[in-house]
Short mmCIF file of C-alpha atoms and ligand atoms in Angstrom, two decimals:
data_model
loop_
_atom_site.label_atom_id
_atom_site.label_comp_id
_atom_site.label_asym_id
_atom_site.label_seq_id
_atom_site.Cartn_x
_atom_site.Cartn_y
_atom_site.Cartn_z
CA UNK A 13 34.00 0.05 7.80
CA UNK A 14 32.37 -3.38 6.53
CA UNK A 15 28.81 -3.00 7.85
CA UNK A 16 27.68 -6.48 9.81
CA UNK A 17 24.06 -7.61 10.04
CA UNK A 18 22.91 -6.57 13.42
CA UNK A 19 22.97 -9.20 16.07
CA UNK A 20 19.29 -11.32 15.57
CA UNK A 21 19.99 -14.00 17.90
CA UNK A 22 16.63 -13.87 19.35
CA UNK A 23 14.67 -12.99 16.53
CA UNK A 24 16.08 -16.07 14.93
CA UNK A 25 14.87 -17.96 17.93
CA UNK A 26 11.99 -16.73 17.90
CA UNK A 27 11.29 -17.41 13.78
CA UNK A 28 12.85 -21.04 13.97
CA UNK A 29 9.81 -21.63 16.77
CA UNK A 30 7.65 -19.67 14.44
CA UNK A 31 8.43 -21.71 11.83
CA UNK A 32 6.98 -24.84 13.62
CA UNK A 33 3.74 -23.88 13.85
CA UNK A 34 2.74 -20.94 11.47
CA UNK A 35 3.87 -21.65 7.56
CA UNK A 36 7.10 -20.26 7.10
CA UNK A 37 7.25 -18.97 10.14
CA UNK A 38 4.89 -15.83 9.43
CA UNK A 39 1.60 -14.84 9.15
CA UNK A 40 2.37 -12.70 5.58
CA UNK A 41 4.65 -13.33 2.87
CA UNK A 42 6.19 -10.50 2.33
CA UNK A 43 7.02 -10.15 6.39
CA UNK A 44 9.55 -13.52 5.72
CA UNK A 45 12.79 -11.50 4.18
CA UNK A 46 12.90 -14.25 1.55
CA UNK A 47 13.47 -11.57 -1.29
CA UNK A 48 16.47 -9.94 -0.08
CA UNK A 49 18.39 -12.85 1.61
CA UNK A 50 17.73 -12.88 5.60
CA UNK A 51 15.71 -14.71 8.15
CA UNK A 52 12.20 -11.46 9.30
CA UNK A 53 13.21 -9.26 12.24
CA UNK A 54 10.72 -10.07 15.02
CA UNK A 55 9.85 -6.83 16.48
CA UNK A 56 9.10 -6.12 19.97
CA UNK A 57 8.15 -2.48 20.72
CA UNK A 58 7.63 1.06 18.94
CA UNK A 59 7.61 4.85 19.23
CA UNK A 60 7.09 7.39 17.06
CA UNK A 61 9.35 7.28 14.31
CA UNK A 62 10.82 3.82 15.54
CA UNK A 63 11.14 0.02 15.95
CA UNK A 64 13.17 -2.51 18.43
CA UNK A 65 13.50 -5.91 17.49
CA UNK A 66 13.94 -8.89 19.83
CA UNK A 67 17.22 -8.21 20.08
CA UNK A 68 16.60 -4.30 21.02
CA UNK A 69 17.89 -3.37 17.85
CA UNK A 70 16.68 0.05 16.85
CA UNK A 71 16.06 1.00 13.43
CA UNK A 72 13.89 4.28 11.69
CA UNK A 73 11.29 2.80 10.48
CA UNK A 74 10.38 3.22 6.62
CA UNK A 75 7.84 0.30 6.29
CA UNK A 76 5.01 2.08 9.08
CA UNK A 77 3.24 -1.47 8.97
CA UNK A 78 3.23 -0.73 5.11
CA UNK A 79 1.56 2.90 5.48
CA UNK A 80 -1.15 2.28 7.76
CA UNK A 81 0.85 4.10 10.42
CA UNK A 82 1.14 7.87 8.82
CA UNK A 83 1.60 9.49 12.20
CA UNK A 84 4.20 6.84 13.45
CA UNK A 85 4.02 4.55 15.77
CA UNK A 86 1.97 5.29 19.10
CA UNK A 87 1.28 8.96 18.43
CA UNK A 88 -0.49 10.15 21.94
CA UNK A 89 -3.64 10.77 20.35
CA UNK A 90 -4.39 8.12 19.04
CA UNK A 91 -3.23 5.83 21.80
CA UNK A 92 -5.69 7.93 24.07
CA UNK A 93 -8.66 7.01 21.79
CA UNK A 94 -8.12 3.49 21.67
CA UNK A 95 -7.93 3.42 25.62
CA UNK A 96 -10.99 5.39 26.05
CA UNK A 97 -12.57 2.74 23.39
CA UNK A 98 -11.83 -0.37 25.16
CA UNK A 99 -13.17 0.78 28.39
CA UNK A 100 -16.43 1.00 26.54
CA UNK A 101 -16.07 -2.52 24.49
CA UNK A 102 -13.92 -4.25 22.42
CA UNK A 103 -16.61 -5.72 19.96
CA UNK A 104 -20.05 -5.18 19.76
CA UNK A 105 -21.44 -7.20 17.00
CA UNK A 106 -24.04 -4.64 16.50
CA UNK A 107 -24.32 -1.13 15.68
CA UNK A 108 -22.07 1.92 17.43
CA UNK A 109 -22.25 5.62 17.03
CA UNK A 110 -18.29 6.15 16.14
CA UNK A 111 -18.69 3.71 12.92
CA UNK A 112 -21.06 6.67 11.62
CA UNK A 113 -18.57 9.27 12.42
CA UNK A 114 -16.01 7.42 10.49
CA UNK A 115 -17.87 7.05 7.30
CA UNK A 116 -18.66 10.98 7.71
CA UNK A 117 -14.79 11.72 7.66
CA UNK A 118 -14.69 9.56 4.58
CA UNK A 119 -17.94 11.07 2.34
CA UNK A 120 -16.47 14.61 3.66
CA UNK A 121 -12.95 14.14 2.16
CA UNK A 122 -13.89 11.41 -0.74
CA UNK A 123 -17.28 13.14 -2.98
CA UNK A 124 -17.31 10.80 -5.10
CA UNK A 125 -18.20 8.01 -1.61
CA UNK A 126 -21.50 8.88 -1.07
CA UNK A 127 -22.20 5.53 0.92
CA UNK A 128 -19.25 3.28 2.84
CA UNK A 129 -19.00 0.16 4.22
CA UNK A 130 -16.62 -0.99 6.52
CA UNK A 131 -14.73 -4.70 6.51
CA UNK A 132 -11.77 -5.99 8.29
CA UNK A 133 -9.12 -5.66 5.27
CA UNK A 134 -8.25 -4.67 1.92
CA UNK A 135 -8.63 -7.87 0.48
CA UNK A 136 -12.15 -7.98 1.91
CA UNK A 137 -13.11 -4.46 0.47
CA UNK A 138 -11.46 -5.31 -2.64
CA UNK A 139 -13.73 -8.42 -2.93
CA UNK A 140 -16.63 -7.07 -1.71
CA UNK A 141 -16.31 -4.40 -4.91
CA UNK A 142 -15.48 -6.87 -7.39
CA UNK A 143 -18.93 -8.40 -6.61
CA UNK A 144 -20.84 -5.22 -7.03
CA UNK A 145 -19.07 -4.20 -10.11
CA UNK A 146 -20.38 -7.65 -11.30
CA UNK A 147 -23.68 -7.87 -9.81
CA UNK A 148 -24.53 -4.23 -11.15
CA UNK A 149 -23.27 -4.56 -14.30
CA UNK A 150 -24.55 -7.96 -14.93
CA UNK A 151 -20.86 -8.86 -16.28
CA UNK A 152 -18.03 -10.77 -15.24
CA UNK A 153 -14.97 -10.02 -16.72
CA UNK A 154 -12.34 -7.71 -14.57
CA UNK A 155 -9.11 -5.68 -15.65
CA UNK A 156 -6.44 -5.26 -13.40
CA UNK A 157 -2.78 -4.02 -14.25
CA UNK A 158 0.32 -6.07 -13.99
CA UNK A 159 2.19 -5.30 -10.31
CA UNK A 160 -1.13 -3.64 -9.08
CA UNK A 161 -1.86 -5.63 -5.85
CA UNK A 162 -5.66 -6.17 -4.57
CA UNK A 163 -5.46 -8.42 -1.93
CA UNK A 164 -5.65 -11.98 -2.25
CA UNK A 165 -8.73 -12.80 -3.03
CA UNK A 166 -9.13 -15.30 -6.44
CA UNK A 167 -10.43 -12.70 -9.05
CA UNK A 168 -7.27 -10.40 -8.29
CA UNK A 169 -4.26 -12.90 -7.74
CA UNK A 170 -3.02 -12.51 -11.16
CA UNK A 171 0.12 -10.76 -11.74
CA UNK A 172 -0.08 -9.41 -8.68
CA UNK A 173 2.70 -7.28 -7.10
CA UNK A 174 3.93 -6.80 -3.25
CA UNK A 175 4.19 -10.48 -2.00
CA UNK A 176 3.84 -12.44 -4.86
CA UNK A 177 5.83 -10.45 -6.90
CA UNK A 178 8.91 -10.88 -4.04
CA UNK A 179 8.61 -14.54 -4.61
CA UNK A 180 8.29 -14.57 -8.35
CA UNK A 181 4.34 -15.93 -8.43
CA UNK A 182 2.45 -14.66 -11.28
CA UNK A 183 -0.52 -16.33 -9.92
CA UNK A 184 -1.80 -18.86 -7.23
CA UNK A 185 -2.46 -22.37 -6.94
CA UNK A 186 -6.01 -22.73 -5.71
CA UNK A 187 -7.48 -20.09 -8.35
CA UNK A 188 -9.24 -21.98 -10.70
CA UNK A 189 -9.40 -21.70 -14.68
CA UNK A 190 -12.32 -20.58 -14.60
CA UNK A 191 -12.46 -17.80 -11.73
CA UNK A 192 -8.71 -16.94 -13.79
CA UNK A 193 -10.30 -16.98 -17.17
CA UNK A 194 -12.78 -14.05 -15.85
CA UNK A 195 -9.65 -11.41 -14.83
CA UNK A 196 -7.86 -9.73 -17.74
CA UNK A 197 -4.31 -8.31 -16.48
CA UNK A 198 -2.89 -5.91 -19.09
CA UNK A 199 0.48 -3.40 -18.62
CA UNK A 200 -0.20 -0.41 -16.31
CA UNK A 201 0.55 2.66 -18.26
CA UNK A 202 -0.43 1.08 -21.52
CA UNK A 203 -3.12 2.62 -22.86
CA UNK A 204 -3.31 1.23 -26.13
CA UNK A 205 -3.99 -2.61 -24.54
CA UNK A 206 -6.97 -1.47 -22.54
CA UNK A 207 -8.79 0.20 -25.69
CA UNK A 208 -8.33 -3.42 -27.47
CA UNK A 209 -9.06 -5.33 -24.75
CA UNK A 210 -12.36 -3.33 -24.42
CA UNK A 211 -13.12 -3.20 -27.99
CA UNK A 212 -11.90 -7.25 -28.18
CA UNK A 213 -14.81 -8.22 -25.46
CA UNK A 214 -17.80 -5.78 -25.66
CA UNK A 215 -20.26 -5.59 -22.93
CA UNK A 216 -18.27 -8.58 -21.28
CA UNK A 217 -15.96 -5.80 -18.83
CA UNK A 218 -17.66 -5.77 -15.73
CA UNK A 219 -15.46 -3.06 -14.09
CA UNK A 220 -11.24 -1.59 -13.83
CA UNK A 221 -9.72 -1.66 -10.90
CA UNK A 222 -6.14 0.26 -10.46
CA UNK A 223 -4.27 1.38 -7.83
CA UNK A 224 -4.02 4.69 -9.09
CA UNK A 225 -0.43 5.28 -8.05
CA UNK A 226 1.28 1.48 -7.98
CA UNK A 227 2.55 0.94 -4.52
CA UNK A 228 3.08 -3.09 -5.60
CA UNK A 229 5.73 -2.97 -8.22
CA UNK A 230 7.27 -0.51 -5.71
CA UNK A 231 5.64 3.33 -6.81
CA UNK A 232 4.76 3.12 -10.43
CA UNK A 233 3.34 6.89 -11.03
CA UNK A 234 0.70 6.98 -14.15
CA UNK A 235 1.75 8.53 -17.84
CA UNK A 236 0.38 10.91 -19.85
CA UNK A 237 -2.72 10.63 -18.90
CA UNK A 238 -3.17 7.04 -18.11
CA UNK A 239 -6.03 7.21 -15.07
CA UNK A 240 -7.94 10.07 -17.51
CA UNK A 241 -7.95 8.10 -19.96
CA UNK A 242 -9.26 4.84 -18.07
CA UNK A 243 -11.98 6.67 -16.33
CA UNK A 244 -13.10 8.11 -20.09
CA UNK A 245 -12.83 4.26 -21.74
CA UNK A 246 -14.37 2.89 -18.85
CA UNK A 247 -17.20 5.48 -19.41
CA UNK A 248 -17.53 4.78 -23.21
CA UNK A 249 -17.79 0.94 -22.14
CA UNK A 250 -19.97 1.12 -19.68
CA UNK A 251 -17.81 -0.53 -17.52
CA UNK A 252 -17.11 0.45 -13.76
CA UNK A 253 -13.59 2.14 -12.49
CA UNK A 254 -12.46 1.11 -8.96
CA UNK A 255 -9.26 3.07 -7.40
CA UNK A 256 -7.78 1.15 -5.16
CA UNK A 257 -6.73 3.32 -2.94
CA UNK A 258 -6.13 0.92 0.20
CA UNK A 259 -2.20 2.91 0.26
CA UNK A 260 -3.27 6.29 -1.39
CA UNK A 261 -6.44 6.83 0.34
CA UNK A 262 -5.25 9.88 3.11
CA UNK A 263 -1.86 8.99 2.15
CA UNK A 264 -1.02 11.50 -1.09
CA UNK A 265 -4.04 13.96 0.18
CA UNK A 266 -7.10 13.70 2.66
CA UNK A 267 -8.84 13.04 -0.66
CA UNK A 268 -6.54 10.24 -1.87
CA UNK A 269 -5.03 9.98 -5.43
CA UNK A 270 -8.69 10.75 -6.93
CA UNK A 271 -8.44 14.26 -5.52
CA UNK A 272 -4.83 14.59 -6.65
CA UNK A 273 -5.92 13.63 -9.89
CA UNK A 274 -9.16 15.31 -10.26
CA UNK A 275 -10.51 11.76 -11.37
CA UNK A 276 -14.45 10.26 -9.90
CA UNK A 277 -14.22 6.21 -9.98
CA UNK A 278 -17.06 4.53 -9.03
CA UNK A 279 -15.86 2.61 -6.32
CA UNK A 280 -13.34 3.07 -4.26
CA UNK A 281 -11.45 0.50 -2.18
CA UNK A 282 -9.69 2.17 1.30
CA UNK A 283 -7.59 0.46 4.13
CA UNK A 284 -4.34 1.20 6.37
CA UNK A 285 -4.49 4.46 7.61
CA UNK A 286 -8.49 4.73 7.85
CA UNK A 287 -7.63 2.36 10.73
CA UNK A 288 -4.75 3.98 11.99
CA UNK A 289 -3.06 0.21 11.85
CA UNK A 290 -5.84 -1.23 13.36
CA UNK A 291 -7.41 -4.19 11.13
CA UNK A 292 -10.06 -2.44 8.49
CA UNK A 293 -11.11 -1.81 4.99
CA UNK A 294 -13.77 0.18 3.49
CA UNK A 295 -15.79 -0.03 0.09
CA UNK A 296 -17.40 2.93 -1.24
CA UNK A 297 -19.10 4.83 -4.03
CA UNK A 298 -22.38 5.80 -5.51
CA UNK A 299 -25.40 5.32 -3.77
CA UNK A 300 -27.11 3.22 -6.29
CA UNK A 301 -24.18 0.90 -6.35
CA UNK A 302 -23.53 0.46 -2.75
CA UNK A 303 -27.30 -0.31 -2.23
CA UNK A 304 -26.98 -3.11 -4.10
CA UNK A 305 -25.18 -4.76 -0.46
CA UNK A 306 -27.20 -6.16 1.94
CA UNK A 307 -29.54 -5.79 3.74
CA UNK A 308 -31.04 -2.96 1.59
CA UNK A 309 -29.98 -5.08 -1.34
CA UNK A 310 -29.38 -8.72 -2.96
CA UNK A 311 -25.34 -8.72 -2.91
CA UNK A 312 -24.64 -10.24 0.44
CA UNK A 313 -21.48 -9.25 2.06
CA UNK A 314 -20.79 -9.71 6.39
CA UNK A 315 -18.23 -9.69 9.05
CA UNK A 316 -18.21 -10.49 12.34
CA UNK A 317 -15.80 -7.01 13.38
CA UNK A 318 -16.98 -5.12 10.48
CA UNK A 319 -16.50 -1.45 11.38
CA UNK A 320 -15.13 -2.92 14.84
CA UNK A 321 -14.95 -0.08 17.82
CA UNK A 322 -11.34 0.12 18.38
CA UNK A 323 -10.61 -0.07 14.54
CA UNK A 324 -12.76 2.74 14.12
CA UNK A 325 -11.90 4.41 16.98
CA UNK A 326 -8.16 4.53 16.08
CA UNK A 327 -9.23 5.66 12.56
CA UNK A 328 -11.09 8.72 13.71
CA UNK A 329 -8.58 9.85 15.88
CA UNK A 330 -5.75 9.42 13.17
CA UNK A 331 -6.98 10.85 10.19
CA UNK A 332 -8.24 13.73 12.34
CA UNK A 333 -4.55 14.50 13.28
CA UNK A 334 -4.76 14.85 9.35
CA UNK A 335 -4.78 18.50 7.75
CA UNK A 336 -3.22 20.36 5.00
CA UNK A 337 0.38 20.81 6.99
CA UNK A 338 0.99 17.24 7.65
CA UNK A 339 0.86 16.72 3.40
CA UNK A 340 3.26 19.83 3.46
CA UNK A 341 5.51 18.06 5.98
CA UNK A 342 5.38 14.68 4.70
CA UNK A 343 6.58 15.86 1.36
CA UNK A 344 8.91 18.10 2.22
CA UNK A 345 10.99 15.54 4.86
CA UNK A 346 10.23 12.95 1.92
CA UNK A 347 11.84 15.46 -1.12
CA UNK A 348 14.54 15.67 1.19
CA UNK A 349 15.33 12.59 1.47
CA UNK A 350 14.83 11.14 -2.20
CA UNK A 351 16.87 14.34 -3.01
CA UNK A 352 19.29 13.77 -0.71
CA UNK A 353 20.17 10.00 -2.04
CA UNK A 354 19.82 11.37 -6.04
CA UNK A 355 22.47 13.76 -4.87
CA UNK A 356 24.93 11.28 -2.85
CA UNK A 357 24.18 9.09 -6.47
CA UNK A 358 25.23 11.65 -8.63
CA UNK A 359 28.70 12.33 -6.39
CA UNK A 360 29.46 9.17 -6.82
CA UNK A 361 28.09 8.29 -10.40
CA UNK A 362 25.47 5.35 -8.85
CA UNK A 363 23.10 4.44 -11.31
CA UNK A 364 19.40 3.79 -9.99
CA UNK A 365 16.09 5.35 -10.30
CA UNK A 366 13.71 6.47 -7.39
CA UNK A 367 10.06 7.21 -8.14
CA UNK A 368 8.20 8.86 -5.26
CA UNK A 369 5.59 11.08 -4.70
CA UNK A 370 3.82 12.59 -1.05
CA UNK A 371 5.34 10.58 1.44
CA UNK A 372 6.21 7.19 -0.48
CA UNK A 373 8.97 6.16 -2.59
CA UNK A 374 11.07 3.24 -3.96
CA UNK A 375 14.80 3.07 -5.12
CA UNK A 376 14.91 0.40 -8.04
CA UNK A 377 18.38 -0.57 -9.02
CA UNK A 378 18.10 0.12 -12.77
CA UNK A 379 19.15 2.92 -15.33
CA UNK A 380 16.09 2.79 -16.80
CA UNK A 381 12.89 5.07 -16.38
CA UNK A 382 10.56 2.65 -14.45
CA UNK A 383 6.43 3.29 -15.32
CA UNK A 384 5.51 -0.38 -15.46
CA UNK A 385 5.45 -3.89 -13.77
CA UNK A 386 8.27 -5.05 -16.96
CA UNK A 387 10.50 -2.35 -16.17
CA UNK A 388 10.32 -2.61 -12.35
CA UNK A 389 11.04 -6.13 -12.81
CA UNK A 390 14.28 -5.32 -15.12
CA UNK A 391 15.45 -3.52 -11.51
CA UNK A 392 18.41 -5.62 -9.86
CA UNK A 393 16.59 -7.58 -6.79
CA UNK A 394 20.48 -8.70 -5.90
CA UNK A 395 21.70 -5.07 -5.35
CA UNK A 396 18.16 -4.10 -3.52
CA UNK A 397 19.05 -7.09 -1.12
CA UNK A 398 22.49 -6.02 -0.84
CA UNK A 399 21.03 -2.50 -0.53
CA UNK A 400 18.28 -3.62 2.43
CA UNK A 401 20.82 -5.64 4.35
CA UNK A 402 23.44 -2.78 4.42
CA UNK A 403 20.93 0.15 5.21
CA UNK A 404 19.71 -2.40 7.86
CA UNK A 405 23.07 -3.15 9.69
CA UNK A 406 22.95 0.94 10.10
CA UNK A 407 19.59 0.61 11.68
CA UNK A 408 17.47 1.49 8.51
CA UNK A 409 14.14 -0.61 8.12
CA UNK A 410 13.18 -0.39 4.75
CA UNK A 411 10.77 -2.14 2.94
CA UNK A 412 12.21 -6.03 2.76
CA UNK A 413 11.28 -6.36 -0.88
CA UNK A 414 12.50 -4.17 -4.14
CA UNK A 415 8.62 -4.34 -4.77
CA UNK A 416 7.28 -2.46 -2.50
CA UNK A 417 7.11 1.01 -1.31
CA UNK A 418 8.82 3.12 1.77
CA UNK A 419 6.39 5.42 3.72
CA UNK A 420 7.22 8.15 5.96
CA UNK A 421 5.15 9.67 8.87
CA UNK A 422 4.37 12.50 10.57
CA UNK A 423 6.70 11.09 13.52
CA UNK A 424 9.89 11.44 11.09
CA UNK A 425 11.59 14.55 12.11
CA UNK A 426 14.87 16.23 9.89
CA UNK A 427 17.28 14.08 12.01
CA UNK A 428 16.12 11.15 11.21
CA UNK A 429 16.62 11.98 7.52
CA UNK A 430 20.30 13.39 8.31
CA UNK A 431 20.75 9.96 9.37
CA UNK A 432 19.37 8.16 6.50
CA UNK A 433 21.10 10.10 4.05
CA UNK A 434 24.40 9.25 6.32
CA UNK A 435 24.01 5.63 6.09
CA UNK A 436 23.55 5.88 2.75
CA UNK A 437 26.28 7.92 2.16
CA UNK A 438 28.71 5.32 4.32
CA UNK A 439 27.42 2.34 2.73
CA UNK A 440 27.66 3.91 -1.15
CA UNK A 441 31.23 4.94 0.12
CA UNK A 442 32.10 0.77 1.07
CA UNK A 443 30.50 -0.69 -2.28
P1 KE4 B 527 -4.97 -6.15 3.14
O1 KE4 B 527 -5.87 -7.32 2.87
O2 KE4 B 527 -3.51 -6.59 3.28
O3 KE4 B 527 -5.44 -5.27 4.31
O4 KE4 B 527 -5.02 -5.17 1.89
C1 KE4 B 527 -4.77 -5.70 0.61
C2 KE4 B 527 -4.30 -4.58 -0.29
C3 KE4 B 527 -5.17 -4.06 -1.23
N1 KE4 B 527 -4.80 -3.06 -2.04
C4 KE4 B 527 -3.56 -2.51 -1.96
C5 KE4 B 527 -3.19 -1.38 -2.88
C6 KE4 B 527 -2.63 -3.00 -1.01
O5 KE4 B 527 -1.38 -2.44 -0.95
C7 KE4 B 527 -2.99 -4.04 -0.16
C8 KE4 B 527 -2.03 -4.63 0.87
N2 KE4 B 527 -0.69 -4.13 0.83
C9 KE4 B 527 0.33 -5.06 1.26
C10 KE4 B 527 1.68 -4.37 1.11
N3 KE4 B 527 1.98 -4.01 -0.20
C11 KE4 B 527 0.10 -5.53 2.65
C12 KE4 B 527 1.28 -6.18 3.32
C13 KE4 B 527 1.18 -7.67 3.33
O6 KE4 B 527 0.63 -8.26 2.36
O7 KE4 B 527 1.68 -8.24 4.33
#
C-alpha cells in the first residue's frame, strides 16, 4: 500500500498564517521541514510517548523536543512539580532555594562541576564559556569540529551542524571577519589536524570545545581515542577543553559522556533535560574558572530568568526520576530498535548505516562507515526525506533533518518499538 502524507490541512493553515508574521513561519530552523521536502507539523498536545498535530494526527515521537524530554512528554511527576512551582511564582528575579538544589544534583553527578551557573539556553551557556575560556586564558582563538553544533552565538557558527547544516550554511551572515578569523573548525575525529593546528598557533588556543558524542551531523561517536587524546593536547597546550554536553549531559549517563568516557574537561556546557524541556542552560567547571563570572569576578554574564523557578523546578523533578534502570531501559528499547531496522536491512539487502549509542541514534543513507561531518554529508539527504515522509505517513516523528539525532524516553514502551520496526518493515517492503 502507497503510504500518503497524513492529512495537514490545518497545520498548513496554521504555518501559511505563521509565515506572515514570524520568518518562515517558525521560531527555529530546523522546526521548518525544509530539508526533507514538507511544510512543519504544528503540534497541538502530548502524552507520554506521543504527539497530535493540528490535525489530531498521532505519531511516536522520536524528536522529544530534541532530547530535552527523556521521560516523555508530561510524565506525572514532573507535571506535579511545575504546578506546585507556579503557585509559589513564576519569576522571581532574585534568588530561590530550588536553584541551589539544582546545581547540587549537577556537582553530585558531574565532579569535575565544582561551581554552575544557570542561563536560559545552550547557546547562552555555550557563550558564556567561550568568554571564560578567553578571559582566563588571556587568548582568543577557539577550536570547534566540523558538524559539532554550539548554539548560535558568532564565535561558534562555523561549520556548524543541526540547522545550518539542513540548509547547507557553513556559516552566517552577520559574523564578522574578524569574530570568524578567531574560531578554528578542524574534522572531528582527526587527530592529526588538531596537533598542527596547536603546534601552527602556540599560546594563541584559548580553549576546545566538542560535543563529545556529535548529535549535529546526526551521532558521530569518537575514534580511537579521539576525546583522550584532546583532553591530553589540550593539557600540553595549555589550552582549555569544554564538552558540550547540552544533548549528552544525563542523556548517555547521570554523569554525561565525561563519565562514560572517564574524561575531566574544564568546562562543561549542559541544557535540555536539566530543564526537563523547560527553557535552561548551565555552565560549569572548576572553581577558579567559574569565579572569574560576576559578581565575584570581572567576566560579566546576566539574565533576566537565569535559573528561573519553573525551569528549575521541572529540572529537579526530572533528572530525579533519573537512576541507573532508566540508562538500562533506554538502551535496551533503543538496541532493539536500531537492531531491529539493521535486521529488516539485511532481509532485504538495504544499504545504510546507523550510529547510536544510550538512547540516541541516526540512520544515514550511505554504505559508508560515518565518524565525521564529510562522511555524514556523503549520506543521501533525498532518501532520508523520502525516508522521514514515509515513516511519517505511518505516524513516525522522526527527526525532520538527516542531521540530527532521534531520542527515545523513558515513556517508550516495547510496543511502540513493535510498531516502528513495522512501519519500517512496510515502507522498505513498497520502495
Ligand atoms: P539551545 O540554544 O538551542 O538551547 O542549545 C544550543 C545547543 C548547544 N549545544 C548542542 C550540542 C546542541 O545540540 C544545541 C541545540 N540543539 C538543537 C538541535 N540539534 C536545538 C534545536 C533547534 O535548534 O531548534
Amino acid at each position: 500500500m502507497l503510504e500518503t502524507l497524513p492529512n495537514t490541512k490545518k497545520s498548513q493553515e496554521l504555518f501559511k498564517r505563521a509565515c506572515e508574521l514570524i520568518p518562515g513561519g517558525v521560531n527555529s530552523p530546523v522546526r521548518a521541514f525544509k530539508s526533507v521536502g514538507l511544510d512543519p507539523l504544528f503540534i497541538s498536545k502530548a502524552k507520554g510517548s506521543y504527539i497530535w498535530d493540528a490535525d489530531q494526527n498521532k505519531y511516536i515521537d522520536f524528536v522529544n523536543s530534541w532530547g530535552a524530554l527523556i521521560h516523555g512528554h508530561l510524565p506525572p511527576e514532573v507535571v506535579d512539580a511545575i504546578e506546585k512551582a507556579l503557585l509559589k511564582g513564576i519569576s522571581f528575579g532574585a534568588c530561590h532555594e530550588n536553584e541551589i538544589e539544582l546545581a547540587e544534583i549537577v556537582t553530585k553527578n558531574f565532579p569535575s562541576i565544582e561551581k554552575v551557573r544557570f542561563v536560559n539556553s545552550g547557546t547562552e551557556a555555550v557563550m558564556t564559556a567561550i568568554r571564560l575560556t578567553r578571559a582566563y586564558t588571556k587568548r582568543n582563538k577557539i577550536i570547534k569540529f566540523a558538524g559539532c553544533y554550539h548554539g548560535h552565538s558568532d564565535s561558534v557558527l562555523s561549520m556548524s551542524g543541526s540547522g545550518l547544516a539542513a540548509l547547507g550554511l557553513s556559516t552566517s551572515p552577520g559574523v564578522t571577519k574578524n569574530t570568524a578569523s578567531e574560531t578554528i573548525t578542524l574534522p572531528y575525529n582527526d587527530f592529526n589536524s588538531l596537533e598542527i593546528t596547536l603546534s601552527k598557533y602556540p599560546k594563541e588556543i584559548a580553549g576546545i570545545i566538542i560535543e563529545p558524542i556529535v548529535g549535529n551531523a546526526g551521532v558521530l561517536l569518537p575514534k580511537n581515542n579521539f576525546l583522550k587524546l584532546v583532553r591530553e593536547v589540550s593539557k600540553k597546550h595549555k589550552c582549555l577543553l569544554i564538552f558540550d554536553e547540552v544533548i549528552t549531559g544525563f542523556r548517555l549517563s547521570q554523569g554525561g559522556a565525561q563519565f562514560l568516557f572517564n574524561i575531566t574537561p574544564d568546562l562543561t556546557v549542559l541544557g535540555k533535560i536539566i530543564g526537563g524541556g523547560m527553557p535552561i542552560g548551565a555552565i560549569g567547571g572548576k572553581k577558579e574558572i567559574m569565579d572569574l563570572l560576576a559578581p565575584i569576578g570581572p567576566v560579566y554574564q546576566a539574565g533576566t530568568s537565569s535559573g528561573n523557578p519553573i525551569s528549575v523546578s521541572c529540572g529537579i523533578a526530572t533528572l530525579k526520576l533519573l537512576n541507573e534502570e532508566t540508562y538500562k531501559y533506554l538502551e535496551e528499547i533503543t538496541s532493539m530498535l536500531c537492531e531491529g531496522i539493521k535486521k529488516i536491512n539485511s532481509e532485504k539487502n538495504i544499504k545504510l548505516q546507523i550510529n547510536s549509542i544510550g538512547s540516541m541514534f541516526t540512520v544515514f543513507f550511505t554504505e559508508n562507515e560515518v565518524y565525521d561531518y564529510n562522511s555524514a554529508k556523503n549520506s543521501n539527504t533525498k532518501r532520508y526525506a523520502d525516508f522521514f515522509q514515509k515513516m511519517l505517513s505511518k505516524g513516525i516523528y522522526l527527526a525532520p533533518s538527516q542531521f540530527e539525532a532521534n531520542f527515545l524516553s523513558t515513556a517508550h514502551k516495547e510496543d511502540d518499538i513493535k510498531k516502528t520496526l513495522e512501519a519500517y518493515k512496510q515502507i522498505s517492503d513498497n520502495k
